[in-house]
mmCIF file of C-alpha atoms in Angstrom:
data_model
loop_
_atom_site.group_PDB
_atom_site.id
_atom_site.type_symbol
_atom_site.label_atom_id
_atom_site.label_comp_id
_atom_site.label_asym_id
_atom_site.label_seq_id
_atom_site.Cartn_x
_atom_site.Cartn_y
_atom_site.Cartn_z
ATOM 1 C CA MET A 1 78.771 95.526 118.569
ATOM 2 C CA GLU A 2 82.226 97.587 119.401
ATOM 3 C CA LEU A 3 83.804 98.415 116.473
ATOM 4 C CA THR A 4 87.467 98.431 118.258
ATOM 5 C CA GLY A 5 90.185 95.942 119.343
ATOM 6 C CA ASN A 6 93.781 95.375 118.717
ATOM 7 C CA TRP A 7 94.803 92.438 115.617
ATOM 8 C CA SER A 8 98.178 91.250 114.721
ATOM 9 C CA PHE A 9 97.302 89.794 110.906
ATOM 10 C CA PRO A 10 99.507 91.053 109.766
ATOM 11 C CA THR A 11 100.528 93.128 111.187
ATOM 12 C CA ARG A 12 99.749 95.318 114.503
ATOM 13 C CA VAL A 13 96.592 97.013 113.793
ATOM 14 C CA ARG A 14 95.042 99.460 115.966
ATOM 15 C CA PHE A 15 91.445 99.538 114.942
ATOM 16 C CA GLY A 16 88.718 101.992 116.679
ATOM 17 C CA ALA A 17 86.737 105.626 116.714
ATOM 18 C CA GLY A 18 90.034 108.256 117.558
ATOM 19 C CA ARG A 19 92.807 105.742 117.663
ATOM 20 C CA VAL A 20 95.183 107.793 115.916
ATOM 21 C CA ARG A 21 95.418 109.262 119.112
ATOM 22 C CA GLU A 22 97.675 107.154 119.862
ATOM 23 C CA LEU A 23 100.287 107.484 116.885
ATOM 24 C CA GLY A 24 103.253 108.979 119.016
ATOM 25 C CA ARG A 25 103.021 105.660 121.392
ATOM 26 C CA ALA A 26 103.452 103.649 117.767
ATOM 27 C CA CYS A 27 106.584 105.336 116.986
ATOM 28 C CA SER A 28 108.139 104.833 120.209
ATOM 29 C CA GLU A 29 107.373 101.558 119.673
ATOM 30 C CA ALA A 30 108.829 101.399 116.457
ATOM 31 C CA GLY A 31 111.675 102.278 118.148
ATOM 32 C CA MET A 32 111.518 105.974 115.698
ATOM 33 C CA SER A 33 113.089 109.598 116.871
ATOM 34 C CA ARG A 34 112.907 111.291 113.632
ATOM 35 C CA PRO A 35 109.343 109.960 111.050
ATOM 36 C CA LEU A 36 108.467 111.527 108.503
ATOM 37 C CA LEU A 37 105.053 112.218 107.700
ATOM 38 C CA VAL A 38 104.835 111.041 103.752
ATOM 39 C CA THR A 39 100.538 112.016 101.975
ATOM 40 C CA ASP A 40 99.528 113.044 99.409
ATOM 41 C CA ARG A 41 99.399 116.882 98.055
ATOM 42 C CA GLY A 42 95.761 117.001 98.259
ATOM 43 C CA LEU A 43 95.673 115.844 101.912
ATOM 44 C CA SER A 44 98.591 118.069 103.274
ATOM 45 C CA GLY A 45 96.963 120.596 104.485
ATOM 46 C CA LEU A 46 93.205 119.295 105.736
ATOM 47 C CA ASP A 47 92.374 119.372 109.131
ATOM 48 C CA ILE A 48 92.965 115.270 109.831
ATOM 49 C CA THR A 49 97.082 115.585 108.273
ATOM 50 C CA ARG A 50 97.698 118.785 110.968
ATOM 51 C CA ARG A 51 95.715 117.079 114.152
ATOM 52 C CA ALA A 52 98.886 113.976 112.640
ATOM 53 C CA LEU A 53 101.203 115.673 112.501
ATOM 54 C CA GLY A 54 100.428 117.693 116.579
ATOM 55 C CA ILE A 55 100.225 114.414 117.642
ATOM 56 C CA LEU A 56 103.268 113.822 116.346
ATOM 57 C CA GLU A 57 105.236 116.909 117.699
ATOM 58 C CA SER A 58 103.303 117.432 120.832
ATOM 59 C CA GLU A 59 104.910 114.306 121.646
ATOM 60 C CA GLY A 60 109.023 115.187 120.675
ATOM 61 C CA TYR A 61 109.161 113.963 117.612
ATOM 62 C CA GLY A 62 108.692 116.280 115.542
ATOM 63 C CA ARG A 63 106.327 118.083 112.455
ATOM 64 C CA ALA A 64 108.804 116.943 109.532
ATOM 65 C CA ILE A 65 105.568 116.268 106.261
ATOM 66 C CA PHE A 66 106.548 115.279 102.369
ATOM 67 C CA SER A 67 103.748 115.811 100.547
ATOM 68 C CA ASP A 68 104.517 115.374 96.702
ATOM 69 C CA VAL A 69 102.302 112.693 95.850
ATOM 70 C CA ASP A 70 100.778 112.212 92.485
ATOM 71 C CA PRO A 71 97.973 110.522 92.605
ATOM 72 C CA ASN A 72 99.895 107.390 90.966
ATOM 73 C CA PRO A 73 102.845 107.630 92.776
ATOM 74 C CA SER A 74 105.598 107.226 90.793
ATOM 75 C CA ASP A 75 110.098 106.983 90.654
ATOM 76 C CA ARG A 76 109.596 110.810 90.763
ATOM 77 C CA ASN A 77 108.119 111.191 93.794
ATOM 78 C CA LEU A 78 110.449 108.524 95.662
ATOM 79 C CA ALA A 79 113.177 109.681 94.173
ATOM 80 C CA ASP A 80 112.113 112.558 95.889
ATOM 81 C CA GLY A 81 110.634 111.043 98.510
ATOM 82 C CA ILE A 82 114.252 109.257 99.105
ATOM 83 C CA ARG A 83 115.725 112.796 98.702
ATOM 84 C CA ALA A 84 113.915 114.540 102.004
ATOM 85 C CA PHE A 85 114.385 111.658 103.926
ATOM 86 C CA LEU A 86 117.796 111.888 103.981
ATOM 87 C CA ASP A 87 118.081 115.029 104.001
ATOM 88 C CA GLY A 88 115.898 115.592 107.229
ATOM 89 C CA GLY A 89 118.070 112.119 108.937
ATOM 90 C CA HIS A 90 114.672 110.359 110.082
ATOM 91 C CA ASP A 91 114.994 106.809 110.771
ATOM 92 C CA GLY A 92 111.021 106.076 110.294
ATOM 93 C CA VAL A 93 108.043 106.554 107.914
ATOM 94 C CA VAL A 94 104.242 107.564 109.335
ATOM 95 C CA ALA A 95 102.844 106.750 105.603
ATOM 96 C CA PHE A 96 99.001 108.825 105.559
ATOM 97 C CA GLY A 97 96.748 108.460 103.574
ATOM 98 C CA GLY A 98 94.758 106.464 100.829
ATOM 99 C CA GLY A 99 96.642 104.793 98.932
ATOM 100 C CA SER A 100 98.983 106.759 97.349
ATOM 101 C CA GLY A 101 100.542 108.215 100.370
ATOM 102 C CA LEU A 102 100.710 104.612 101.928
ATOM 103 C CA ASP A 103 102.863 102.590 98.479
ATOM 104 C CA LEU A 104 105.651 105.607 99.089
ATOM 105 C CA GLY A 105 105.223 106.483 102.672
ATOM 106 C CA LYS A 106 105.686 102.279 102.893
ATOM 107 C CA ALA A 107 108.162 102.729 99.322
ATOM 108 C CA ILE A 108 110.230 105.485 100.813
ATOM 109 C CA ALA A 109 111.058 103.753 104.050
ATOM 110 C CA PHE A 110 112.474 100.553 101.778
ATOM 111 C CA MET A 111 115.015 102.511 99.396
ATOM 112 C CA ALA A 112 115.610 104.776 100.717
ATOM 113 C CA ARG A 113 119.499 102.694 102.578
ATOM 114 C CA GLN A 114 119.148 100.859 98.828
ATOM 115 C CA THR A 115 121.968 100.147 97.263
ATOM 116 C CA ARG A 116 119.923 98.886 94.045
ATOM 117 C CA PRO A 117 117.326 100.251 92.101
ATOM 118 C CA VAL A 118 113.295 100.263 92.789
ATOM 119 C CA TRP A 119 113.402 98.566 89.323
ATOM 120 C CA ASP A 120 115.412 95.646 91.109
ATOM 121 C CA PHE A 121 112.964 94.817 93.920
ATOM 122 C CA GLU A 122 109.744 93.830 91.471
ATOM 123 C CA ASP A 123 106.987 91.217 92.522
ATOM 124 C CA ILE A 124 109.049 88.105 89.933
ATOM 125 C CA GLY A 125 110.233 85.589 91.359
ATOM 126 C CA ASP A 126 112.806 85.529 94.082
ATOM 127 C CA TRP A 127 113.768 89.526 92.993
ATOM 128 C CA TRP A 128 113.242 90.914 96.787
ATOM 129 C CA THR A 129 116.290 89.007 98.537
ATOM 130 C CA ARG A 130 118.701 91.453 96.424
ATOM 131 C CA ALA A 131 117.406 94.562 98.985
ATOM 132 C CA ASP A 132 119.213 94.361 101.852
ATOM 133 C CA ALA A 133 117.109 93.790 104.677
ATOM 134 C CA THR A 134 120.058 95.148 107.900
ATOM 135 C CA VAL A 135 119.647 99.231 106.522
ATOM 136 C CA ILE A 136 115.067 98.779 105.811
ATOM 137 C CA ALA A 137 113.376 101.311 108.398
ATOM 138 C CA PRO A 138 110.332 100.869 109.425
ATOM 139 C CA ASN A 139 107.203 103.179 108.798
ATOM 140 C CA ILE A 140 104.105 102.596 110.335
ATOM 141 C CA ALA A 141 100.027 102.986 108.078
ATOM 142 C CA VAL A 142 97.071 105.833 108.816
ATOM 143 C CA PRO A 143 95.004 104.853 106.590
ATOM 144 C CA THR A 144 91.897 107.727 105.274
ATOM 145 C CA THR A 145 90.493 105.541 103.221
ATOM 146 C CA ALA A 146 88.549 102.626 102.797
ATOM 147 C CA GLY A 147 90.203 100.802 100.286
ATOM 148 C CA THR A 148 93.519 99.912 98.682
ATOM 149 C CA GLY A 149 94.066 97.657 102.301
ATOM 150 C CA SER A 150 98.028 98.593 101.717
ATOM 151 C CA GLU A 151 98.129 98.944 105.430
ATOM 152 C CA VAL A 152 98.436 95.134 105.187
ATOM 153 C CA GLY A 153 100.244 94.999 102.212
ATOM 154 C CA ARG A 154 104.040 93.872 101.550
ATOM 155 C CA ALA A 155 104.362 95.987 97.514
ATOM 156 C CA SER A 156 103.953 99.404 96.705
ATOM 157 C CA VAL A 157 102.796 100.433 92.789
ATOM 158 C CA ILE A 158 105.090 102.511 91.601
ATOM 159 C CA THR A 159 104.967 103.776 87.887
ATOM 160 C CA ASN A 160 107.417 103.832 86.178
ATOM 161 C CA SER A 161 107.704 107.517 84.593
ATOM 162 C CA ALA A 162 110.010 106.458 81.809
ATOM 163 C CA THR A 163 107.340 103.669 80.532
ATOM 164 C CA GLU A 164 104.447 104.638 81.892
ATOM 165 C CA GLU A 165 104.283 101.158 83.274
ATOM 166 C CA LYS A 166 102.476 100.485 87.423
ATOM 167 C CA LYS A 167 105.138 97.883 89.073
ATOM 168 C CA ILE A 168 105.087 96.408 91.938
ATOM 169 C CA ILE A 169 107.621 96.145 94.472
ATOM 170 C CA PHE A 170 108.086 93.639 96.958
ATOM 171 C CA HIS A 171 109.884 92.605 100.455
ATOM 172 C CA PRO A 172 108.210 90.825 103.317
ATOM 173 C CA ARG A 173 109.787 94.435 104.775
ATOM 174 C CA ILE A 174 108.046 96.635 103.571
ATOM 175 C CA LEU A 175 104.873 96.061 106.087
ATOM 176 C CA PRO A 176 103.690 98.686 108.413
ATOM 177 C CA VAL A 177 105.281 97.424 111.949
ATOM 178 C CA ASP A 178 102.752 98.647 113.415
ATOM 179 C CA VAL A 179 99.081 99.946 111.889
ATOM 180 C CA ILE A 180 96.165 103.016 112.762
ATOM 181 C CA CYS A 181 92.856 102.041 110.725
ATOM 182 C CA ASP A 182 90.920 104.902 112.723
ATOM 183 C CA PRO A 183 87.140 105.388 110.716
ATOM 184 C CA GLU A 184 87.363 109.159 111.972
ATOM 185 C CA LEU A 185 89.911 109.533 109.228
ATOM 186 C CA THR A 186 87.655 109.285 107.043
ATOM 187 C CA LEU A 187 84.517 110.485 108.076
ATOM 188 C CA GLY A 188 85.328 113.684 105.134
ATOM 189 C CA LEU A 189 86.082 111.717 102.419
ATOM 190 C CA PRO A 190 83.875 113.144 99.397
ATOM 191 C CA PRO A 191 81.444 111.233 98.375
ATOM 192 C CA ALA A 192 82.969 110.032 94.350
ATOM 193 C CA MET A 193 86.121 109.436 96.676
ATOM 194 C CA THR A 194 84.493 106.916 99.300
ATOM 195 C CA ALA A 195 82.984 104.463 95.850
ATOM 196 C CA GLY A 196 86.050 104.879 94.243
ATOM 197 C CA THR A 197 88.122 103.384 97.555
ATOM 198 C CA GLY A 198 85.363 101.004 97.844
ATOM 199 C CA MET A 199 85.146 98.804 94.795
ATOM 200 C CA ASP A 200 88.516 99.059 94.965
ATOM 201 C CA ALA A 201 88.737 96.682 98.182
ATOM 202 C CA PHE A 202 85.537 94.889 96.820
ATOM 203 C CA ALA A 203 87.509 94.011 93.658
ATOM 204 C CA HIS A 204 90.465 92.951 96.163
ATOM 205 C CA CYS A 205 87.800 90.603 97.603
ATOM 206 C CA LEU A 206 86.792 89.429 94.147
ATOM 207 C CA GLU A 207 89.109 88.588 92.654
ATOM 208 C CA ALA A 208 91.160 87.014 95.517
ATOM 209 C CA TYR A 209 88.014 84.728 96.196
ATOM 210 C CA CYS A 210 87.876 84.045 92.629
ATOM 211 C CA SER A 211 91.911 82.906 92.505
ATOM 212 C CA PRO A 212 92.433 79.009 91.173
ATOM 213 C CA HIS A 213 95.246 79.211 93.334
ATOM 214 C CA PHE A 214 94.928 77.344 97.130
ATOM 215 C CA HIS A 215 95.173 79.898 100.076
ATOM 216 C CA PRO A 216 91.030 78.955 102.235
ATOM 217 C CA MET A 217 92.076 80.871 105.093
ATOM 218 C CA SER A 218 92.229 83.767 102.000
ATOM 219 C CA GLN A 219 89.073 82.873 100.534
ATOM 220 C CA GLY A 220 87.108 82.701 104.058
ATOM 221 C CA ILE A 221 87.810 86.999 104.404
ATOM 222 C CA ALA A 222 87.674 87.706 101.083
ATOM 223 C CA VAL A 223 83.834 85.831 100.952
ATOM 224 C CA GLU A 224 83.289 88.229 104.262
ATOM 225 C CA GLY A 225 84.986 91.098 102.601
ATOM 226 C CA LEU A 226 82.732 90.856 100.204
ATOM 227 C CA ARG A 227 78.860 90.723 102.738
ATOM 228 C CA ILE A 228 80.898 94.001 104.243
ATOM 229 C CA ALA A 229 81.752 96.420 101.084
ATOM 230 C CA ALA A 230 78.162 95.448 99.718
ATOM 231 C CA GLU A 231 76.798 95.959 103.140
ATOM 232 C CA PHE A 232 78.230 98.914 104.413
ATOM 233 C CA LEU A 233 79.756 100.862 100.276
ATOM 234 C CA PRO A 234 75.696 102.298 99.798
ATOM 235 C CA ARG A 235 75.794 103.301 104.256
ATOM 236 C CA ALA A 236 78.887 104.854 103.598
ATOM 237 C CA HIS A 237 78.600 106.488 100.250
ATOM 238 C CA ALA A 238 75.505 108.177 101.409
ATOM 239 C CA ASP A 239 75.299 108.904 104.615
ATOM 240 C CA GLY A 240 79.610 110.308 105.197
ATOM 241 C CA SER A 241 79.052 110.253 108.513
ATOM 242 C CA ASP A 242 78.183 106.690 109.256
ATOM 243 C CA ILE A 243 80.855 106.082 111.950
ATOM 244 C CA GLU A 244 79.552 103.078 111.533
ATOM 245 C CA ALA A 245 79.141 101.463 107.498
ATOM 246 C CA ARG A 246 82.806 104.013 108.198
ATOM 247 C CA ALA A 247 84.587 101.349 110.188
ATOM 248 C CA GLN A 248 83.081 98.932 108.108
ATOM 249 C CA MET A 249 84.561 99.998 105.215
ATOM 250 C CA MET A 250 88.347 100.077 107.360
ATOM 251 C CA ALA A 251 88.044 96.456 107.804
ATOM 252 C CA ALA A 252 86.608 94.955 104.375
ATOM 253 C CA ALA A 253 89.828 97.513 103.140
ATOM 254 C CA SER A 254 92.093 96.028 104.676
ATOM 255 C CA MET A 255 90.526 92.259 104.126
ATOM 256 C CA GLY A 256 90.543 92.846 101.123
ATOM 257 C CA ALA A 257 94.769 93.171 101.444
ATOM 258 C CA VAL A 258 95.180 90.804 104.195
ATOM 259 C CA ALA A 259 93.074 87.990 100.886
ATOM 260 C CA PHE A 260 94.862 89.271 97.798
ATOM 261 C CA GLN A 261 97.347 86.982 98.826
ATOM 262 C CA LYS A 262 95.350 84.568 97.008
ATOM 263 C CA GLY A 263 96.002 86.088 94.111
ATOM 264 C CA LEU A 264 94.394 89.102 91.736
ATOM 265 C CA GLY A 265 93.903 88.506 88.501
ATOM 266 C CA ALA A 266 91.795 90.747 84.837
ATOM 267 C CA ILE A 267 90.714 93.520 86.659
ATOM 268 C CA HIS A 268 93.751 94.743 88.152
ATOM 269 C CA ALA A 269 95.517 93.521 85.070
ATOM 270 C CA LEU A 270 93.679 96.181 82.421
ATOM 271 C CA SER A 271 93.422 98.423 85.286
ATOM 272 C CA HIS A 272 96.934 99.835 85.968
ATOM 273 C CA PRO A 273 98.395 99.813 82.525
ATOM 274 C CA ILE A 274 94.967 102.786 82.284
ATOM 275 C CA GLY A 275 95.980 104.854 85.692
ATOM 276 C CA ALA A 276 99.406 104.452 84.676
ATOM 277 C CA ARG A 277 98.851 106.519 81.098
ATOM 278 C CA TYR A 278 95.149 108.186 81.807
ATOM 279 C CA GLY A 279 96.065 108.931 85.311
ATOM 280 C CA THR A 280 92.359 108.112 86.417
ATOM 281 C CA HIS A 281 91.409 107.330 90.065
ATOM 282 C CA HIS A 282 93.190 103.021 90.859
ATOM 283 C CA GLY A 283 89.063 101.852 92.139
ATOM 284 C CA THR A 284 87.006 103.597 90.006
ATOM 285 C CA THR A 285 88.901 101.900 87.199
ATOM 286 C CA ASN A 286 88.803 98.460 88.313
ATOM 287 C CA ALA A 287 84.685 99.572 88.872
ATOM 288 C CA VAL A 288 84.501 99.962 85.542
ATOM 289 C CA VAL A 289 86.292 96.479 84.145
ATOM 290 C CA MET A 290 84.459 94.378 86.630
ATOM 291 C CA ARG A 291 80.902 93.568 84.540
ATOM 292 C CA ALA A 292 82.926 92.446 82.168
ATOM 293 C CA VAL A 293 85.869 90.515 83.784
ATOM 294 C CA LEU A 294 83.072 88.596 85.364
ATOM 295 C CA ALA A 295 81.669 87.393 82.274
ATOM 296 C CA PHE A 296 84.606 86.207 80.632
ATOM 297 C CA ASN A 297 85.965 84.745 83.787
ATOM 298 C CA ARG A 298 82.096 83.260 83.410
ATOM 299 C CA PRO A 299 82.973 79.634 82.738
ATOM 300 C CA ALA A 300 85.733 79.229 85.837
ATOM 301 C CA ILE A 301 84.379 81.352 88.454
ATOM 302 C CA GLU A 302 80.489 80.883 88.233
ATOM 303 C CA ARG A 303 80.007 77.537 90.798
ATOM 304 C CA GLN A 304 82.396 79.817 93.746
ATOM 305 C CA ILE A 305 79.762 83.300 92.383
ATOM 306 C CA GLU A 306 76.890 81.196 93.291
ATOM 307 C CA ARG A 307 78.410 79.744 96.538
ATOM 308 C CA ALA A 308 79.643 83.805 96.896
ATOM 309 C CA ALA A 309 75.415 85.053 95.966
ATOM 310 C CA ALA A 310 74.217 83.264 98.424
ATOM 311 C CA TYR A 311 75.884 83.851 100.999
ATOM 312 C CA LEU A 312 75.772 87.518 99.840
ATOM 313 C CA GLY A 313 72.062 87.035 100.242
ATOM 314 C CA ILE A 314 71.720 88.205 96.813
ATOM 315 C CA ASP A 315 69.249 85.986 94.242
ATOM 316 C CA GLY A 316 69.489 84.502 90.686
ATOM 317 C CA GLY A 317 73.349 82.653 91.288
ATOM 318 C CA PHE A 318 75.373 83.846 88.542
ATOM 319 C CA ASP A 319 73.511 86.367 87.132
ATOM 320 C CA GLY A 320 71.510 87.998 90.050
ATOM 321 C CA PHE A 321 75.813 89.215 91.538
ATOM 322 C CA LEU A 322 76.437 90.678 88.386
ATOM 323 C CA GLY A 323 73.677 92.214 87.573
ATOM 324 C CA PHE A 324 74.196 93.219 91.888
ATOM 325 C CA VAL A 325 77.399 94.884 90.893
ATOM 326 C CA VAL A 326 75.834 96.944 88.228
ATOM 327 C CA GLY A 327 73.249 98.229 90.839
ATOM 328 C CA LEU A 328 75.918 98.661 92.709
ATOM 329 C CA THR A 329 77.918 100.228 90.543
ATOM 330 C CA ARG A 330 75.481 102.733 88.453
ATOM 331 C CA ARG A 331 74.000 103.307 92.025
ATOM 332 C CA LEU A 332 77.691 104.843 93.369
ATOM 333 C CA GLY A 333 77.319 107.362 90.309
ATOM 334 C CA ILE A 334 80.730 105.238 88.754
ATOM 335 C CA PRO A 335 80.392 105.677 84.817
ATOM 336 C CA ASP A 336 78.983 102.685 82.500
ATOM 337 C CA THR A 337 82.898 102.498 80.518
ATOM 338 C CA LEU A 338 86.154 104.671 80.549
ATOM 339 C CA GLY A 339 85.034 106.206 78.205
ATOM 340 C CA GLY A 340 83.609 107.462 81.670
ATOM 341 C CA LEU A 341 86.471 108.661 83.189
ATOM 342 C CA GLY A 342 88.579 110.124 80.107
ATOM 343 C CA VAL A 343 89.731 107.789 78.190
ATOM 344 C CA ALA A 344 89.174 108.526 74.380
ATOM 345 C CA ASP A 345 90.653 106.273 71.628
ATOM 346 C CA PRO A 346 93.735 104.432 73.675
ATOM 347 C CA ASP A 347 97.069 102.532 72.525
ATOM 348 C CA LEU A 348 94.862 98.657 72.200
ATOM 349 C CA ASP A 349 98.103 97.730 71.633
ATOM 350 C CA TRP A 350 100.481 98.962 73.949
ATOM 351 C CA LEU A 351 97.338 98.296 76.733
ATOM 352 C CA THR A 352 97.261 94.825 76.110
ATOM 353 C CA ALA A 353 100.571 93.970 76.336
ATOM 354 C CA ARG A 354 101.230 95.722 79.920
ATOM 355 C CA ALA A 355 97.466 93.957 80.423
ATOM 356 C CA LEU A 356 99.893 90.681 79.674
ATOM 357 C CA ALA A 357 103.045 92.079 81.661
ATOM 358 C CA ASP A 358 101.313 92.917 84.662
ATOM 359 C CA PRO A 359 102.157 90.099 87.309
ATOM 360 C CA THR A 360 98.333 90.455 87.583
ATOM 361 C CA ALA A 361 97.115 88.621 85.183
ATOM 362 C CA GLY A 362 98.464 85.131 86.184
ATOM 363 C CA GLY A 363 96.275 84.924 88.068
ATOM 364 C CA ASN A 364 93.372 84.627 86.302
ATOM 365 C CA PRO A 365 91.227 81.986 86.381
ATOM 366 C CA ILE A 366 90.964 82.211 83.209
ATOM 367 C CA LYS A 367 94.381 83.000 81.063
ATOM 368 C CA LEU A 368 94.182 85.915 79.031
ATOM 369 C CA THR A 369 95.610 86.037 75.053
ATOM 370 C CA VAL A 370 95.945 88.672 73.138
ATOM 371 C CA GLU A 371 93.085 88.872 71.420
ATOM 372 C CA SER A 372 91.084 88.106 75.345
ATOM 373 C CA THR A 373 92.298 90.819 75.863
ATOM 374 C CA ARG A 374 91.811 93.617 73.409
ATOM 375 C CA ALA A 375 88.031 92.149 73.203
ATOM 376 C CA LEU A 376 87.059 93.120 76.500
ATOM 377 C CA TYR A 377 89.139 96.520 76.336
ATOM 378 C CA ARG A 378 86.930 96.593 74.059
ATOM 379 C CA ALA A 379 83.638 96.024 75.808
ATOM 380 C CA CYS A 380 85.754 98.115 78.919
ATOM 381 C CA LEU A 381 84.536 101.373 76.198
#
């Protein structure tokens, strides 16, 4: 099977090895004449970034770059990025990188000409309607990891530096107008990052599949995304040059983000405050808390997990699936506990309050309470 295609769900996706060469064409079709490439500090000096900038420059789009992006992008990064966008007279964004670069790039394009503060557009009710949609700049997403699926998402996760809270900023036009998924861009991803981002994709699919909300299309995408991640993440981790595994994981990442239109749950609700306060990698944190959340949700999801296990070829029903998750994370070198991520003696009251306030908490199959959330954190420690 040739792993190449042109998709339009939920936006246009140019998928296939070598398709980053189409970046200039994508800018033209998006109506950009002076794009700003937004990426993170770690990627700014790498060959893949220089290649993307070279493509833009060779086709007359310049090589402007903003890379002052933290692993968990903050409102401070956003303010600096907006300044760079406006000072440079840019008319669009190429969001390039993993979740941090993609989320901040999308947020810059969305917020550059808004007059209200970013927190006015948190994913609560119809708050997104407060935005002036006529001034939102287009953005193109080029992922270089296979995890967040932010390239097909209508939201950005931004940390409020004053309160140490991760906030989900939503608007339909945050969605990139074009996406280039080129698995060649992920070939140099280190094993630990492959593991963390891959488990993020797995977590998105798992929580979407288990969400109690009604969205059969997303549920179908989620269970197939689980199968792909379960099969190809170990291969991508073991051999970073395996282009088939890299391509399949890019597909699973995008599928997870499409699927979680159905909802997320306690894995993300627990993970977001940890990442905001301790700076842990989001996908790796998801993987650490996954086992405890599965066990907690068992009364509500056991039959669903049994069906998923059968589809994935895992024997033993729920227990077999849970054992598979534990074995997978250990095979990928992910710690069993949050302590293994450097989280020592945390403020459980603060974490519990933030987890319960996180919008993903409402999608958990079993309602979270103060007592159960504290117990989950203790189990993860």
